[in-house]
CSV table of N, CA, C and O in Angstrom, one decimal:
chain,number,residue,atom,x,y,z
D,37,UNK,N,-37.1,4.2,-3.2
D,37,UNK,CA,-36.6,2.8,-3.5
D,37,UNK,C,-35.3,2.8,-3.2
D,37,UNK,O,-34.3,3.9,-2.8
D,38,UNK,N,-34.7,1.8,-2.6
D,38,UNK,CA,-33.4,1.5,-1.6
D,38,UNK,C,-32.4,0.8,-2.7
D,38,UNK,O,-32.8,-0.1,-3.4
D,39,UNK,N,-31.2,1.6,-3.0
D,39,UNK,CA,-30.0,1.2,-3.7
D,39,UNK,C,-29.1,1.1,-3.0
D,39,UNK,O,-28.6,2.1,-2.2
D,40,UNK,N,-28.5,-0.2,-3.2
D,40,UNK,CA,-27.2,-0.4,-2.1
D,40,UNK,C,-26.3,-1.4,-3.0
D,40,UNK,O,-26.7,-2.0,-4.0
D,41,UNK,N,-24.9,-1.5,-2.6
D,41,UNK,CA,-23.9,-2.0,-3.3
D,41,UNK,C,-24.2,-3.6,-2.5
D,41,UNK,O,-23.2,-4.3,-2.9
D,42,UNK,N,-24.5,-3.7,-1.7
D,42,UNK,CA,-25.0,-4.9,-0.6
D,42,UNK,C,-25.7,-5.9,-1.6
D,42,UNK,O,-26.5,-5.5,-2.3
D,43,UNK,N,-25.6,-7.2,-1.0
D,43,UNK,CA,-26.7,-8.2,-1.6
D,43,UNK,C,-27.8,-8.4,-0.9
D,43,UNK,O,-28.5,-9.0,-1.1
D,44,UNK,N,-27.9,-7.7,0.4
D,44,UNK,CA,-28.8,-7.7,1.3
D,44,UNK,C,-29.3,-6.5,1.7
D,44,UNK,O,-28.1,-5.7,1.9
D,45,UNK,N,-30.3,-6.1,2.3
D,45,UNK,CA,-30.7,-5.1,2.9
D,45,UNK,C,-31.2,-5.5,4.4
D,45,UNK,O,-32.5,-5.9,4.7
D,46,UNK,N,-30.6,-5.0,5.1
D,46,UNK,CA,-30.8,-5.3,6.8
D,46,UNK,C,-32.2,-4.7,7.2
D,46,UNK,O,-32.7,-3.6,6.6
D,47,UNK,N,-33.4,-5.6,7.7
D,47,UNK,CA,-34.4,-5.5,8.0
D,47,UNK,C,-35.4,-5.6,6.9
D,47,UNK,O,-36.4,-5.4,7.5
D,48,UNK,N,-35.1,-6.1,5.9
D,48,UNK,CA,-35.9,-6.3,4.8
D,48,UNK,C,-35.5,-7.7,4.3
D,48,UNK,O,-34.5,-8.2,4.3
D,49,UNK,N,-36.7,-8.4,3.8
D,49,UNK,CA,-36.3,-9.5,3.2
D,49,UNK,C,-36.9,-9.5,1.7
D,49,UNK,O,-38.0,-8.7,1.1
D,50,UNK,N,-35.9,-10.0,0.9
D,50,UNK,CA,-36.2,-9.9,-0.6
D,50,UNK,C,-37.2,-11.2,-0.8
D,50,UNK,O,-37.1,-12.2,-0.7
D,51,UNK,N,-38.1,-11.0,-1.4
D,51,UNK,CA,-39.2,-11.6,-2.2
D,51,UNK,C,-39.0,-12.1,-3.3
D,51,UNK,O,-39.9,-13.0,-3.8
D,52,UNK,N,-38.7,-11.3,-4.3
D,52,UNK,CA,-38.7,-11.6,-5.9
D,52,UNK,C,-37.6,-11.0,-6.1
D,52,UNK,O,-36.9,-9.8,-5.9
D,53,UNK,N,-36.9,-11.6,-7.1
D,53,UNK,CA,-35.6,-11.1,-8.1
D,53,UNK,C,-36.5,-10.7,-9.3
D,53,UNK,O,-36.8,-11.9,-10.0
D,54,UNK,N,-36.3,-9.6,-9.9
D,54,UNK,CA,-36.8,-9.0,-11.0
D,54,UNK,C,-35.8,-9.2,-12.3
D,54,UNK,O,-36.2,-9.0,-13.5
D,55,UNK,N,-34.4,-9.0,-11.8
D,55,UNK,CA,-33.6,-9.2,-12.9
D,55,UNK,C,-32.6,-8.0,-13.1
D,55,UNK,O,-32.5,-7.1,-12.5
D,56,UNK,N,-31.5,-8.4,-13.7
D,56,UNK,CA,-30.5,-7.2,-14.0
D,56,UNK,C,-31.2,-5.9,-14.5
D,56,UNK,O,-31.8,-6.0,-15.5
D,57,UNK,N,-30.6,-4.8,-13.9
D,57,UNK,CA,-31.0,-3.5,-14.5
D,57,UNK,C,-29.6,-2.6,-14.5
D,57,UNK,O,-28.5,-3.0,-14.0
D,58,UNK,N,-29.5,-1.7,-15.7
D,58,UNK,CA,-28.3,-1.2,-16.0
D,58,UNK,C,-28.8,0.5,-16.3
D,58,UNK,O,-29.8,0.6,-17.0
D,59,UNK,N,-28.0,1.3,-15.9
D,59,UNK,CA,-28.4,2.8,-16.1
D,59,UNK,C,-26.8,3.3,-16.6
D,59,UNK,O,-25.9,2.8,-16.2
D,60,UNK,N,-26.9,4.1,-17.8
D,60,UNK,CA,-25.7,4.3,-18.3
D,60,UNK,C,-25.7,6.1,-18.8
D,60,UNK,O,-27.0,6.5,-19.0
D,61,UNK,N,-24.6,6.4,-18.9
D,61,UNK,CA,-24.8,8.0,-19.0
D,61,UNK,C,-23.2,8.4,-19.7
D,61,UNK,O,-22.3,7.7,-19.3
D,62,UNK,N,-23.2,9.0,-21.0
D,62,UNK,CA,-22.2,9.0,-21.5
D,62,UNK,C,-22.0,10.8,-21.6
D,62,UNK,O,-23.1,11.4,-22.3
D,63,UNK,N,-21.1,11.1,-20.9
D,63,UNK,CA,-20.9,12.8,-21.3
D,63,UNK,C,-19.7,13.3,-21.8
D,63,UNK,O,-18.9,12.7,-21.6
D,64,UNK,N,-20.1,14.5,-22.6
D,64,UNK,CA,-19.1,14.9,-23.1
D,64,UNK,C,-18.4,16.0,-22.5
D,64,UNK,O,-19.1,16.8,-22.1
D,65,UNK,N,-17.0,16.4,-22.5
D,65,UNK,CA,-16.5,17.5,-21.8
D,65,UNK,C,-16.1,18.5,-23.2
D,65,UNK,O,-15.6,18.1,-24.0
D,66,UNK,N,-16.4,19.7,-22.8
D,66,UNK,CA,-16.1,21.0,-23.9
D,66,UNK,C,-14.8,21.3,-23.5
D,66,UNK,O,-13.9,21.0,-22.8
D,67,UNK,N,-14.3,21.8,-24.6
D,67,UNK,CA,-13.0,22.6,-25.0
D,67,UNK,C,-12.4,23.6,-24.0
D,67,UNK,O,-11.2,23.4,-23.5
D,68,UNK,N,-13.3,24.5,-23.6
D,68,UNK,CA,-13.2,25.4,-22.2
D,68,UNK,C,-12.7,24.6,-21.2
D,68,UNK,O,-11.8,24.7,-20.5
D,69,UNK,N,-13.5,23.7,-20.8
D,69,UNK,CA,-13.3,22.8,-19.6
D,69,UNK,C,-12.1,21.9,-19.8
D,69,UNK,O,-11.3,22.1,-18.6
D,70,UNK,N,-11.6,21.7,-21.0
D,70,UNK,CA,-10.5,20.7,-21.1
D,70,UNK,C,-9.3,21.6,-21.1
D,70,UNK,O,-8.3,21.3,-20.2
D,71,UNK,N,-9.4,23.1,-21.5
D,71,UNK,CA,-8.2,23.8,-21.1
D,71,UNK,C,-8.0,24.2,-19.9
D,71,UNK,O,-6.9,24.1,-19.1
D,72,UNK,N,-9.2,24.4,-18.8
D,72,UNK,CA,-9.1,24.4,-17.5
D,72,UNK,C,-8.5,23.5,-16.7
D,72,UNK,O,-7.8,23.7,-15.7
D,73,UNK,N,-8.9,22.1,-17.1
D,73,UNK,CA,-8.5,21.3,-16.5
D,73,UNK,C,-7.2,20.9,-16.8
D,73,UNK,O,-6.5,20.6,-15.5
D,74,UNK,N,-6.5,21.3,-17.9
D,74,UNK,CA,-5.2,21.3,-18.2
D,74,UNK,C,-4.3,22.2,-17.5
D,74,UNK,O,-3.1,21.4,-16.9
D,75,UNK,N,-4.7,23.3,-17.3
D,75,UNK,CA,-4.2,24.2,-16.3
D,75,UNK,C,-3.8,23.9,-14.8
D,75,UNK,O,-3.0,23.8,-14.1
D,76,UNK,N,-5.1,23.3,-14.4
D,76,UNK,CA,-5.2,22.7,-13.0
D,76,UNK,C,-4.1,21.5,-13.0
D,76,UNK,O,-3.6,21.2,-12.1
D,77,UNK,N,-4.0,20.5,-14.1
D,77,UNK,CA,-3.2,19.5,-13.7
D,77,UNK,C,-1.9,19.8,-14.0
D,77,UNK,O,-1.0,19.3,-13.2
D,78,UNK,N,-1.3,21.1,-14.6
D,78,UNK,CA,-0.2,21.5,-14.4
D,78,UNK,C,0.2,22.2,-13.2
D,78,UNK,O,1.4,22.0,-12.6
D,79,UNK,N,-0.5,23.0,-12.6
D,79,UNK,CA,-0.2,23.7,-11.4
D,79,UNK,C,-0.6,22.9,-10.3
D,79,UNK,O,-0.4,23.5,-9.0
D,80,UNK,N,-1.4,22.0,-10.3
D,80,UNK,CA,-1.7,21.1,-9.3
D,80,UNK,C,-3.2,21.4,-8.7
D,80,UNK,O,-3.6,22.5,-9.0
D,81,UNK,N,-3.5,20.6,-7.8
D,81,UNK,CA,-5.0,20.7,-7.5
D,81,UNK,C,-6.0,19.9,-8.1
D,81,UNK,O,-5.8,18.8,-8.8
D,82,UNK,N,-7.1,19.8,-7.6
D,82,UNK,CA,-8.5,19.4,-8.2
D,82,UNK,C,-8.9,20.0,-9.5
D,82,UNK,O,-9.4,21.0,-9.2
D,83,UNK,N,-9.8,19.1,-10.2
D,83,UNK,CA,-10.3,19.9,-11.5
D,83,UNK,C,-11.7,19.8,-10.8
D,83,UNK,O,-12.3,18.8,-11.5
D,84,UNK,N,-12.2,20.9,-10.4
D,84,UNK,CA,-13.7,21.1,-10.2
D,84,UNK,C,-14.5,20.9,-11.3
D,84,UNK,O,-15.7,20.3,-11.2
D,85,UNK,N,-14.2,21.4,-12.5
D,85,UNK,CA,-15.0,21.1,-13.9
D,85,UNK,C,-15.5,19.5,-14.0
D,85,UNK,O,-16.4,19.1,-14.5
D,86,UNK,N,-14.0,18.9,-14.4
D,86,UNK,CA,-14.4,17.3,-14.3
D,86,UNK,C,-15.2,16.7,-13.1
D,86,UNK,O,-15.9,15.8,-13.6
D,87,UNK,N,-14.8,17.2,-11.9
D,87,UNK,CA,-15.6,16.3,-10.7
D,87,UNK,C,-17.0,16.6,-10.9
D,87,UNK,O,-17.7,15.9,-10.7
D,88,UNK,N,-17.4,18.1,-11.3
D,88,UNK,CA,-19.0,18.5,-11.7
D,88,UNK,C,-19.4,17.3,-12.8
D,88,UNK,O,-20.5,16.8,-12.6
D,89,UNK,N,-18.5,17.2,-13.7
D,89,UNK,CA,-19.5,16.5,-14.9
D,89,UNK,C,-19.3,14.9,-14.5
D,89,UNK,O,-20.2,14.4,-15.0
D,90,UNK,N,-18.6,14.2,-13.5
D,90,UNK,CA,-18.1,13.1,-13.1
D,90,UNK,C,-19.5,12.8,-12.2
D,90,UNK,O,-20.4,12.0,-12.5
D,91,UNK,N,-19.9,14.0,-11.4
D,91,UNK,CA,-21.3,13.7,-10.3
D,91,UNK,C,-22.4,13.7,-11.4
D,91,UNK,O,-23.2,12.9,-11.3
D,92,UNK,N,-22.3,14.7,-12.3
D,92,UNK,CA,-23.7,14.6,-13.2
D,92,UNK,C,-23.9,13.4,-14.0
D,92,UNK,O,-24.9,12.7,-13.9
D,93,UNK,N,-22.8,12.5,-14.5
D,93,UNK,CA,-22.8,11.2,-15.0
D,93,UNK,C,-23.2,10.4,-14.2
D,93,UNK,O,-24.2,9.4,-14.6
D,94,UNK,N,-22.7,10.2,-13.1
D,94,UNK,CA,-23.3,9.4,-12.0
D,94,UNK,C,-24.4,9.2,-11.6
D,94,UNK,O,-25.2,8.5,-11.6
D,95,UNK,N,-25.1,10.7,-11.3
D,95,UNK,CA,-26.5,10.7,-11.0
D,95,UNK,C,-27.5,10.5,-12.0
D,95,UNK,O,-28.3,9.7,-11.8
D,96,UNK,N,-26.9,10.7,-13.5
D,96,UNK,CA,-27.8,10.3,-14.5
D,96,UNK,C,-28.0,8.8,-14.6
D,96,UNK,O,-29.1,8.1,-14.8
D,97,UNK,N,-26.7,8.1,-14.4
D,97,UNK,CA,-26.7,6.4,-14.4
D,97,UNK,C,-27.5,6.0,-13.4
D,97,UNK,O,-28.5,5.1,-13.8
D,98,UNK,N,-27.3,6.5,-12.2
D,98,UNK,CA,-28.3,6.1,-10.8
D,98,UNK,C,-29.7,6.3,-11.2
D,98,UNK,O,-30.7,5.4,-10.9
D,99,UNK,N,-30.4,7.4,-11.7
D,99,UNK,CA,-31.6,7.7,-11.8
D,99,UNK,C,-32.1,7.0,-13.1
D,99,UNK,O,-33.0,6.1,-12.6
D,100,UNK,N,-31.5,6.5,-14.2
D,100,UNK,CA,-31.9,5.7,-15.2
D,100,UNK,C,-31.8,4.2,-14.4
D,100,UNK,O,-32.8,3.4,-14.7
D,101,UNK,N,-30.9,3.8,-13.4
D,101,UNK,CA,-31.1,2.6,-13.1
D,101,UNK,C,-32.3,2.3,-12.2
D,101,UNK,O,-33.0,1.5,-12.2
D,102,UNK,N,-32.6,3.1,-11.4
D,102,UNK,CA,-33.7,3.3,-10.5
D,102,UNK,C,-35.3,3.2,-11.6
D,102,UNK,O,-36.0,2.5,-11.1
D,103,UNK,N,-34.9,4.1,-12.4
D,103,UNK,CA,-36.2,3.9,-13.3
D,103,UNK,C,-36.5,2.6,-13.9
D,103,UNK,O,-37.5,2.2,-14.1
D,104,UNK,N,-35.6,1.9,-14.3
D,104,UNK,CA,-35.7,0.5,-15.0
D,104,UNK,C,-36.2,-0.3,-14.0
D,104,UNK,O,-36.7,-1.3,-14.3
D,105,UNK,N,-35.7,-0.2,-12.7
D,105,UNK,CA,-36.0,-1.5,-11.5
D,105,UNK,C,-37.3,-1.1,-11.5
D,105,UNK,O,-38.0,-2.1,-11.4
D,106,UNK,N,-37.7,0.3,-11.2
D,106,UNK,CA,-39.3,0.3,-11.1
D,106,UNK,C,-40.2,-0.2,-12.3
D,106,UNK,O,-41.0,-0.7,-12.0
D,107,UNK,N,-39.6,0.0,-13.5
D,107,UNK,CA,-40.4,-0.5,-14.5
D,107,UNK,C,-40.5,-1.9,-14.7
D,107,UNK,O,-41.4,-2.7,-15.0
D,108,UNK,N,-39.5,-2.4,-14.0
D,108,UNK,CA,-39.5,-4.2,-14.0
D,108,UNK,C,-40.5,-4.4,-12.8
D,108,UNK,O,-40.5,-5.7,-12.6
D,109,UNK,N,-40.8,-3.6,-12.1
D,109,UNK,CA,-41.7,-3.9,-10.7
D,109,UNK,C,-41.0,-4.1,-9.6
D,109,UNK,O,-41.3,-4.6,-8.4
D,110,UNK,N,-39.5,-3.5,-9.5
D,110,UNK,CA,-38.9,-3.7,-8.2
D,110,UNK,C,-38.8,-2.2,-7.6
D,110,UNK,O,-39.2,-1.6,-7.7
D,111,UNK,N,-38.6,-2.6,-6.1
D,111,UNK,CA,-38.7,-1.5,-5.1
D,111,UNK,C,-37.4,-1.3,-4.5
D,111,UNK,O,-37.1,-0.7,-3.5
D,112,UNK,N,-36.3,-2.1,-4.9
D,112,UNK,CA,-34.9,-1.9,-4.6
D,112,UNK,C,-33.8,-2.4,-5.8
D,112,UNK,O,-34.4,-3.1,-6.5
D,113,UNK,N,-32.8,-2.2,-5.3
D,113,UNK,CA,-31.9,-2.7,-6.3
D,113,UNK,C,-30.6,-3.1,-5.6
D,113,UNK,O,-30.0,-2.2,-4.6
D,114,UNK,N,-30.1,-4.3,-5.7
D,114,UNK,CA,-29.1,-4.6,-4.5
D,114,UNK,C,-27.8,-5.1,-5.6
D,114,UNK,O,-28.0,-5.2,-6.8
D,115,UNK,N,-26.7,-5.2,-4.9
D,115,UNK,CA,-25.2,-5.4,-5.5
D,115,UNK,C,-24.9,-4.5,-6.9
D,115,UNK,O,-24.4,-5.1,-7.7
D,116,UNK,N,-25.1,-3.3,-6.2
D,116,UNK,CA,-25.0,-2.2,-7.3
D,116,UNK,C,-23.4,-1.9,-7.7
D,116,UNK,O,-22.7,-1.9,-6.7
D,117,UNK,N,-23.1,-2.1,-8.9
D,117,UNK,CA,-21.7,-1.8,-9.3
D,117,UNK,C,-21.6,-0.6,-10.5
D,117,UNK,O,-22.3,-0.4,-11.0
D,118,UNK,N,-20.6,0.4,-10.0
D,118,UNK,CA,-20.4,1.5,-10.8
D,118,UNK,C,-19.3,1.3,-11.5
D,118,UNK,O,-17.9,1.0,-11.0
D,119,UNK,N,-19.3,1.4,-12.7
D,119,UNK,CA,-18.2,1.5,-13.7
D,119,UNK,C,-17.8,2.8,-14.5
D,119,UNK,O,-18.9,3.3,-14.8
D,120,UNK,N,-16.6,3.1,-14.8
D,120,UNK,CA,-16.1,4.3,-15.3
D,120,UNK,C,-15.1,4.1,-16.4
D,120,UNK,O,-14.5,3.4,-16.3
D,121,UNK,N,-15.6,4.8,-17.6
D,121,UNK,CA,-14.7,4.4,-18.8
D,121,UNK,C,-14.5,5.9,-19.5
D,121,UNK,O,-15.4,6.7,-19.6
D,122,UNK,N,-13.5,6.1,-20.3
D,122,UNK,CA,-13.3,7.1,-20.9
D,122,UNK,C,-13.3,6.6,-22.4
D,122,UNK,O,-13.0,5.6,-22.7
D,123,UNK,N,-14.4,7.5,-23.1
D,123,UNK,CA,-14.6,7.1,-24.5
D,123,UNK,C,-14.1,8.0,-25.3
D,123,UNK,O,-14.6,9.3,-25.2
D,124,UNK,N,-13.6,7.4,-26.5
D,124,UNK,CA,-12.6,8.7,-27.3
D,124,UNK,C,-12.2,9.6,-26.6
D,124,UNK,O,-11.3,9.0,-25.8
D,125,UNK,N,-11.8,10.7,-27.1
D,125,UNK,CA,-10.7,12.0,-26.6
D,125,UNK,C,-11.4,12.3,-25.3
D,125,UNK,O,-10.4,12.8,-24.4
D,126,UNK,N,-12.7,12.9,-25.2
D,126,UNK,CA,-13.3,13.7,-24.0
D,126,UNK,C,-14.8,13.0,-23.5
D,126,UNK,O,-15.3,14.1,-23.2
D,127,UNK,N,-15.0,11.9,-24.0
D,127,UNK,CA,-16.1,11.5,-23.4
D,127,UNK,C,-16.2,10.7,-22.2
D,127,UNK,O,-15.0,9.8,-22.1
D,128,UNK,N,-17.0,10.6,-21.6
D,128,UNK,CA,-16.7,9.9,-20.2
D,128,UNK,C,-18.1,9.1,-20.0
D,128,UNK,O,-19.3,9.3,-19.9
D,129,UNK,N,-17.9,7.8,-19.8
D,129,UNK,CA,-19.1,6.9,-19.8
D,129,UNK,C,-19.4,6.3,-18.1
D,129,UNK,O,-18.3,5.8,-17.8
D,130,UNK,N,-20.2,6.4,-17.5
D,130,UNK,CA,-20.4,5.8,-16.2
D,130,UNK,C,-21.5,4.7,-16.3
D,130,UNK,O,-22.6,4.9,-17.0
D,131,UNK,N,-21.3,3.6,-15.9
D,131,UNK,CA,-22.4,2.3,-15.9
D,131,UNK,C,-22.5,2.2,-14.6
D,131,UNK,O,-21.8,1.7,-13.8
D,132,UNK,N,-23.7,2.0,-14.1
D,132,UNK,CA,-24.4,1.5,-12.5
D,132,UNK,C,-25.3,0.4,-13.2
D,132,UNK,O,-26.2,0.0,-13.9
D,133,UNK,N,-25.3,-0.9,-12.4
D,133,UNK,CA,-25.7,-2.1,-12.6
D,133,UNK,C,-25.8,-2.9,-11.4
D,133,UNK,O,-25.1,-2.8,-10.4
D,134,UNK,N,-27.0,-3.5,-11.4
D,134,UNK,CA,-27.4,-4.3,-10.2
D,134,UNK,C,-28.6,-5.2,-10.4
D,134,UNK,O,-29.0,-5.4,-11.4
D,135,UNK,N,-29.4,-5.7,-9.5
D,135,UNK,CA,-30.3,-6.5,-9.6
D,135,UNK,C,-31.5,-6.1,-8.8
D,135,UNK,O,-31.6,-5.5,-7.8
D,136,UNK,N,-32.8,-5.8,-9.8
D,136,UNK,CA,-33.7,-5.1,-9.4
D,136,UNK,C,-34.4,-6.4,-8.5
D,136,UNK,O,-34.7,-7.3,-8.7
D,137,UNK,N,-35.2,-5.8,-7.2
D,137,UNK,CA,-35.7,-6.9,-6.4
D,137,UNK,C,-36.8,-6.1,-5.9
D,137,UNK,O,-37.1,-5.2,-5.9
D,138,UNK,N,-37.8,-7.1,-5.2
D,138,UNK,CA,-38.9,-6.6,-4.3
D,138,UNK,C,-38.5,-7.0,-2.8
D,138,UNK,O,-38.2,-8.2,-2.7
D,139,UNK,N,-38.8,-6.0,-2.3
D,139,UNK,CA,-38.4,-6.3,-0.7
D,139,UNK,C,-39.9,-5.9,0.0
D,139,UNK,O,-40.7,-5.3,-0.3
D,140,UNK,N,-39.7,-6.5,1.3
D,140,UNK,CA,-41.0,-6.2,2.3
D,140,UNK,C,-40.2,-5.8,3.5
D,140,UNK,O,-39.2,-5.8,3.9
């Protein structure tokens, strides 16, 4: 399945629009990871623990988006937008949305 942020897919023609699809993931960070991230913030550098958690959440949201598009009969998703939010004290939400389409 082709998933893109663009509204068209070069070399393909959109033959049907199936509807809006959304994939979401909410991930919690644990206390140990928070402590190490705080230390990284103090001494500088990147927080590998949080980057890994962010990647996991993004992958989960995109997998869900793809599954929902396929369930609607789509074979591609166009106009994908990724949004990131912090929920509560240590929850991360990633939302991926787009339009499921049929391409040829």
